[in-house]
Amino acid sequence: MKGLILSGGKGVRLRPLTDTRAKQLVPIANKPILFYCIEQLVAAGITEIGIIIGETGDEVKAVVGDGSKWGVDISWIPQEAPLGLAHCVLVAREFLGNDDFVMFLGDNMLELELASLVHQFINDRNNDSLSCRVLLKEVENPSFFGVGVINDEGRVIKLIEKPEEPPSNLALVGVYFFTQAIHEAVLAISPSKRGELEITDAIQWLIDNGCVVDHHILDGWWIDTGKKDPLLECNRLVLSAVVGDIAPSAVIDDGTDISGVVQIGEGSVISNSIIEGPVVIGKGVMVSDSQIRPFTSIGDGVQVFGSILKDSVLLEGCVIDKAGLINASLVGSNSKVSGSTGSADSNTLLLGDNSIVDLS
């Protein structure tokens, strides 16, 4: 089985941060979102992964590399424009060949043990006429998603993209298992009203032409990280499961109090501060006379002076200087925030890379 990750989107909902970086490379707990997708495929035993790329392709390729860091082979597949998920399957045809594959949206984060699902799909398709399995999740607002309708036998009988009146509350999560039958389907469908080849239309074509499409219900959490608040929620969930690790080269003075689960990277210096986990602090970070409260991720090379950080993600190279309380914020790389009128002030920020903000 092969893996196909879709990493070509522009990330318009995370602007201005995504004006200068690929949305799939925004970090969760100091690791790019895309890396979590790759690691789940690797853990499932998949060694050949194709990644669909668009305008940000060069940046994604530079960060991910050839896959050797995970022991896999990565093939880069350009998509000239965001023409739909089924179009991604179409342009990946040469890479996919006639192999089964799992398709994964590169900006989704899931609490998912993918390996068992991969093995179960391989076993079931060998013993049945199974052509596709979709991952579904019960949601409160199904009209925002592709929605599945299931019969009493557990088969998917209908898929609808963002229906005004949803026939069920089962949303398509963004993980799909396919056999080679999907290739005929993507060739048979036409673009939707929004000009895209919809994967829901392709799967519906399979259903209408007698192919078996079934489902698996996701029990764990699922977050589309395309907006700031869901991304911060995802950061909280991932940090809740981290393991504490303080690098031997980190310098922590006697005036610093550390509690909870905390990771501190190599060469970081913490002085006269309070660190309340879960918190992840990268390499070469300097924290002085500050409080780092729960659910905060601090990227490499960040400097924090006389400030309070809570429930926030700071990308590499930021400087936070006497900025009061920075809460529920996403701060782009090499940005500088300073000058709050007092330590009790609470500031919520969404900043692109290289921003300068004076809060005074």
PDB file of C-alpha atoms in Angstrom, residues 40-145:
ATOM      1  CA  GLN A  40       1.313   8.103  10.894  1.00  0.00           C
ATOM      2  CA  LEU A  41       1.848   6.581   7.447  1.00  0.00           C
ATOM      3  CA  VAL A  42       5.321   5.373   8.412  1.00  0.00           C
ATOM      4  CA  ALA A  43       3.959   3.803  11.612  1.00  0.00           C
ATOM      5  CA  ALA A  44       1.456   1.926   9.443  1.00  0.00           C
ATOM      6  CA  GLY A  45       4.319   0.337   7.493  1.00  0.00           C
ATOM      7  CA  ILE A  46       3.943   2.469   4.360  1.00  0.00           C
ATOM      8  CA  THR A  47       7.316   3.154   2.745  1.00  0.00           C
ATOM      9  CA  GLU A  48       6.281   4.893  -0.496  1.00  0.00           C
ATOM     10  CA  ILE A  49       4.638   8.280  -0.019  1.00  0.00           C
ATOM     11  CA  GLY A  50       3.564  10.764  -2.664  1.00  0.00           C
ATOM     12  CA  ILE A  51       3.030  14.384  -1.631  1.00  0.00           C
ATOM     13  CA  ILE A  52       0.899  16.716  -3.737  1.00  0.00           C
ATOM     14  CA  ILE A  53       2.376  20.226  -3.806  1.00  0.00           C
ATOM     15  CA  GLY A  54       1.293  23.572  -5.228  1.00  0.00           C
ATOM     16  CA  GLU A  55       2.598  27.134  -4.947  1.00  0.00           C
ATOM     17  CA  THR A  56       4.475  26.409  -1.706  1.00  0.00           C
ATOM     18  CA  GLY A  57       6.043  23.241  -3.090  1.00  0.00           C
ATOM     19  CA  ASP A  58       9.653  24.377  -2.955  1.00  0.00           C
ATOM     20  CA  GLU A  59       9.366  25.285   0.727  1.00  0.00           C
ATOM     21  CA  VAL A  60       7.668  21.985   1.584  1.00  0.00           C
ATOM     22  CA  LYS A  61      10.315  19.988  -0.312  1.00  0.00           C
ATOM     23  CA  ALA A  62      13.145  21.834   1.438  1.00  0.00           C
ATOM     24  CA  VAL A  63      11.750  21.067   4.899  1.00  0.00           C
ATOM     25  CA  VAL A  64      10.657  17.469   4.294  1.00  0.00           C
ATOM     26  CA  GLY A  65      13.574  16.297   2.159  1.00  0.00           C
ATOM     27  CA  ASP A  66      13.672  12.932   0.422  1.00  0.00           C
ATOM     28  CA  GLY A  67      12.084  10.975   3.258  1.00  0.00           C
ATOM     29  CA  SER A  68      15.330   9.435   4.502  1.00  0.00           C
ATOM     30  CA  LYS A  69      14.818  10.860   8.006  1.00  0.00           C
ATOM     31  CA  TRP A  70      11.812   8.520   8.279  1.00  0.00           C
ATOM     32  CA  GLY A  71      13.280   5.686   6.215  1.00  0.00           C
ATOM     33  CA  VAL A  72      10.777   6.123   3.365  1.00  0.00           C
ATOM     34  CA  ASP A  73      10.817   7.200  -0.277  1.00  0.00           C
ATOM     35  CA  ILE A  74       8.959  10.435  -1.006  1.00  0.00           C
ATOM     36  CA  SER A  75       7.773  11.380  -4.490  1.00  0.00           C
ATOM     37  CA  TRP A  76       6.822  15.001  -5.202  1.00  0.00           C
ATOM     38  CA  ILE A  77       3.723  15.463  -7.361  1.00  0.00           C
ATOM     39  CA  PRO A  78       2.935  19.002  -8.565  1.00  0.00           C
ATOM     40  CA  GLN A  79      -0.645  20.174  -8.996  1.00  0.00           C
ATOM     41  CA  GLU A  80      -0.859  23.238 -11.224  1.00  0.00           C
ATOM     42  CA  ALA A  81      -3.907  24.641  -9.404  1.00  0.00           C
ATOM     43  CA  PRO A  82      -6.203  23.614  -6.514  1.00  0.00           C
ATOM     44  CA  LEU A  83      -8.639  21.715  -8.718  1.00  0.00           C
ATOM     45  CA  GLY A  84     -10.046  19.315  -6.134  1.00  0.00           C
ATOM     46  CA  LEU A  85      -9.159  16.189  -4.178  1.00  0.00           C
ATOM     47  CA  ALA A  86     -10.141  13.883  -7.033  1.00  0.00           C
ATOM     48  CA  HIS A  87      -7.848  15.885  -9.296  1.00  0.00           C
ATOM     49  CA  CYS A  88      -5.027  15.059  -6.859  1.00  0.00           C
ATOM     50  CA  VAL A  89      -5.683  11.370  -7.482  1.00  0.00           C
ATOM     51  CA  LEU A  90      -5.674  12.072 -11.204  1.00  0.00           C
ATOM     52  CA  VAL A  91      -2.271  13.786 -11.226  1.00  0.00           C
ATOM     53  CA  ALA A  92      -0.830  11.101  -8.908  1.00  0.00           C
ATOM     54  CA  ARG A  93      -1.793   8.266 -11.273  1.00  0.00           C
ATOM     55  CA  GLU A  94       1.767   7.480 -12.369  1.00  0.00           C
ATOM     56  CA  PHE A  95       3.014   7.319  -8.781  1.00  0.00           C
ATOM     57  CA  LEU A  96       0.078   5.239  -7.530  1.00  0.00           C
ATOM     58  CA  GLY A  97       0.087   2.677 -10.332  1.00  0.00           C
ATOM     59  CA  ASN A  98      -2.327  -0.146  -9.533  1.00  0.00           C
ATOM     60  CA  ASP A  99      -1.528  -0.236  -5.823  1.00  0.00           C
ATOM     61  CA  ASP A 100      -3.972   0.312  -2.991  1.00  0.00           C
ATOM     62  CA  PHE A 101      -3.358   3.593  -1.204  1.00  0.00           C
ATOM     63  CA  VAL A 102      -4.422   5.728   1.722  1.00  0.00           C
ATOM     64  CA  MET A 103      -5.045   9.413   1.004  1.00  0.00           C
ATOM     65  CA  PHE A 104      -4.463  11.891   3.820  1.00  0.00           C
ATOM     66  CA  LEU A 105      -5.197  15.630   3.935  1.00  0.00           C
ATOM     67  CA  GLY A 106      -1.953  17.298   4.946  1.00  0.00           C
ATOM     68  CA  ASP A 107      -3.489  19.918   7.256  1.00  0.00           C
ATOM     69  CA  ASN A 108      -5.620  17.517   9.284  1.00  0.00           C
ATOM     70  CA  MET A 109      -4.654  16.370  12.759  1.00  0.00           C
ATOM     71  CA  LEU A 110      -6.273  13.251  14.157  1.00  0.00           C
ATOM     72  CA  GLU A 111      -6.088  11.058  17.202  1.00  0.00           C
ATOM     73  CA  LEU A 112      -5.745   7.952  15.094  1.00  0.00           C
ATOM     74  CA  GLU A 113      -3.958   4.626  15.162  1.00  0.00           C
ATOM     75  CA  LEU A 114      -3.618   4.311  11.396  1.00  0.00           C
ATOM     76  CA  ALA A 115      -1.684   1.035  11.304  1.00  0.00           C
ATOM     77  CA  SER A 116      -4.614  -1.140  12.377  1.00  0.00           C
ATOM     78  CA  LEU A 117      -6.900   0.551   9.836  1.00  0.00           C
ATOM     79  CA  VAL A 118      -4.413  -0.046   7.020  1.00  0.00           C
ATOM     80  CA  HIS A 119      -4.030  -3.706   7.899  1.00  0.00           C
ATOM     81  CA  GLN A 120      -7.788  -4.147   8.252  1.00  0.00           C
ATOM     82  CA  PHE A 121      -8.420  -2.578   4.850  1.00  0.00           C
ATOM     83  CA  ILE A 122      -5.860  -4.842   3.177  1.00  0.00           C
ATOM     84  CA  ASN A 123      -7.436  -7.886   4.823  1.00  0.00           C
ATOM     85  CA  ASP A 124     -11.020  -6.869   3.984  1.00  0.00           C
ATOM     86  CA  ARG A 125     -10.362  -5.985   0.355  1.00  0.00           C
ATOM     87  CA  ASN A 126      -8.769  -9.397  -0.133  1.00  0.00           C
ATOM     88  CA  ASN A 127     -11.891 -11.112   1.178  1.00  0.00           C
ATOM     89  CA  ASP A 128     -14.561  -8.877  -0.346  1.00  0.00           C
ATOM     90  CA  SER A 129     -15.234  -6.631  -3.318  1.00  0.00           C
ATOM     91  CA  LEU A 130     -14.288  -3.595  -1.233  1.00  0.00           C
ATOM     92  CA  SER A 131     -13.142  -0.621  -3.320  1.00  0.00           C
ATOM     93  CA  CYS A 132     -13.053   2.227  -0.818  1.00  0.00           C
ATOM     94  CA  ARG A 133     -13.266   2.889   2.904  1.00  0.00           C
ATOM     95  CA  VAL A 134     -13.904   6.377   4.260  1.00  0.00           C
ATOM     96  CA  LEU A 135     -13.198   7.684   7.725  1.00  0.00           C
ATOM     97  CA  LEU A 136     -16.197   9.429   9.304  1.00  0.00           C
ATOM     98  CA  LYS A 137     -16.732  11.416  12.475  1.00  0.00           C
ATOM     99  CA  GLU A 138     -19.931  12.529  14.200  1.00  0.00           C
ATOM    100  CA  VAL A 139     -20.041  16.340  14.205  1.00  0.00           C
ATOM    101  CA  GLU A 140     -22.415  19.041  15.393  1.00  0.00           C
ATOM    102  CA  ASN A 141     -22.252  21.099  12.179  1.00  0.00           C
ATOM    103  CA  PRO A 142     -22.296  18.610   9.281  1.00  0.00           C
ATOM    104  CA  SER A 143     -23.275  21.241   6.709  1.00  0.00           C
ATOM    105  CA  PHE A 144     -19.668  22.469   6.782  1.00  0.00           C
ATOM    106  CA  PHE A 145     -18.337  19.103   5.569  1.00  0.00           C
TER     107      PHE A 145
END
